[in-house]
């Protein structure tokens, strides 16, 4: 009985094997493929979950509570006795206390210990980590989750507090290191330096500009009459970069590892407004046109927003959706759900089917929840106001329980996020007024592409030219290949990248 043998899918086992064998890996599988389980599978195959060991996992606080703790409790502890030291939440004093209690339990029991810390816990503040004591532990494995948030090192920016703390973590030569991110570069390959420095410090070194000069074209860019700055222009060693990625990074899409899944389908359904909705729409339009005739152009964004709302359902004078009112979209949705057995289960329905319904308006989500519950459809609203615990509970019930419909907010809202016992900070959760934002952009921003304004330009052409090596080059290549094969026969696999 093991996590790898009982829980992981074959593609996750492949990732776990790569982690255990290579010891250092950038795990960049597409979001949703289960990278958290892949990490624990790798730790299991490396033998770190069956003997006294210290494992550090640095992750955002939300991921710590909704993903890592959940996976440890539901899967890891089913197969392994481990000590969990959670220093990802609470005040600094509470984290320090949890750390000391966890270390004491680890020593007393001799069990493998997982130190779960939020990114800020590793920050180096003056003379110690934010969670005092981390520098005293000798770790057998260090995992940095959502590594794109903390590992990139900015040109001219110096090391962050996180990096200063990370460099003081004791990681011996045999320490297993994993960086986890579905978007490791955020669109800029030069951001990879920090990831490689964490995973392969001896290979990469600490000089950012030396690494950039080796892998990229660097050009001088004049930003003022008297100032010239260095700028990254493009990749210099594309073939070598791809080889490096293949050896040091595992990145796969759902389509690659789960070909049995049906392809995504995008279907636009035009739903004609009913007469009552059309009447309300034209009333709002008349009000807006009256404002325009009076010289008031400030109502454009309001009208754009109201138009979308009126196309969804009926609203009262306080702009609150009316439960039981007219709504062509709701009627279509109910019919669609009924055909698939969501309203009344029948022999033809697929009881395992799940539906996510997205709206930019939180009010619409709660209105739709009330409408569906009247029909006996149990559903849950997941918007920016939901606490981390509530989000985790809804996610678990949707994935593993009887909840089949989730109403998801796609709006930007500001939520309170507790970062300690006495401190609450504001956090941006998503875009609240998409229609208004787009209207605002159209009025106040000019953004065009070359293809839009210069259609006469020829399109970009990428041409691959095959150049055959001369005899002398071929001879040198085969000599190098013979040396490498001799190393492999001797059991030495370290020369692959060379």
Short mmCIF file of C-alpha atoms in Angstrom, two decimals, residues 85 87 93-108 115 131-134 136:
data_model
loop_
_atom_site.label_atom_id
_atom_site.label_comp_id
_atom_site.label_asym_id
_atom_site.label_seq_id
_atom_site.Cartn_x
_atom_site.Cartn_y
_atom_site.Cartn_z
CA UNK A 85 4.39 21.62 11.45
CA UNK A 87 3.79 27.74 10.27
CA UNK A 93 4.62 34.46 17.98
CA UNK A 94 2.09 31.73 17.10
CA UNK A 95 4.25 30.52 14.22
CA UNK A 96 7.33 30.41 16.45
CA UNK A 97 5.43 28.42 19.06
CA UNK A 98 4.07 25.98 16.44
CA UNK A 99 7.57 25.57 15.07
CA UNK A 100 9.08 24.72 18.47
CA UNK A 101 6.25 22.31 19.33
CA UNK A 102 6.63 20.61 15.94
CA UNK A 103 10.40 20.24 16.26
CA UNK A 104 9.97 18.74 19.72
CA UNK A 105 7.37 16.25 18.41
CA UNK A 106 9.63 15.37 15.50
CA UNK A 107 12.54 14.60 17.83
CA UNK A 108 10.37 12.63 20.26
CA UNK A 115 7.33 22.03 7.73
CA UNK A 131 9.83 32.24 11.65
CA UNK A 132 12.82 31.99 13.96
CA UNK A 133 14.51 28.61 13.96
CA UNK A 134 14.21 27.67 10.29
CA UNK A 136 18.74 25.68 12.48
#
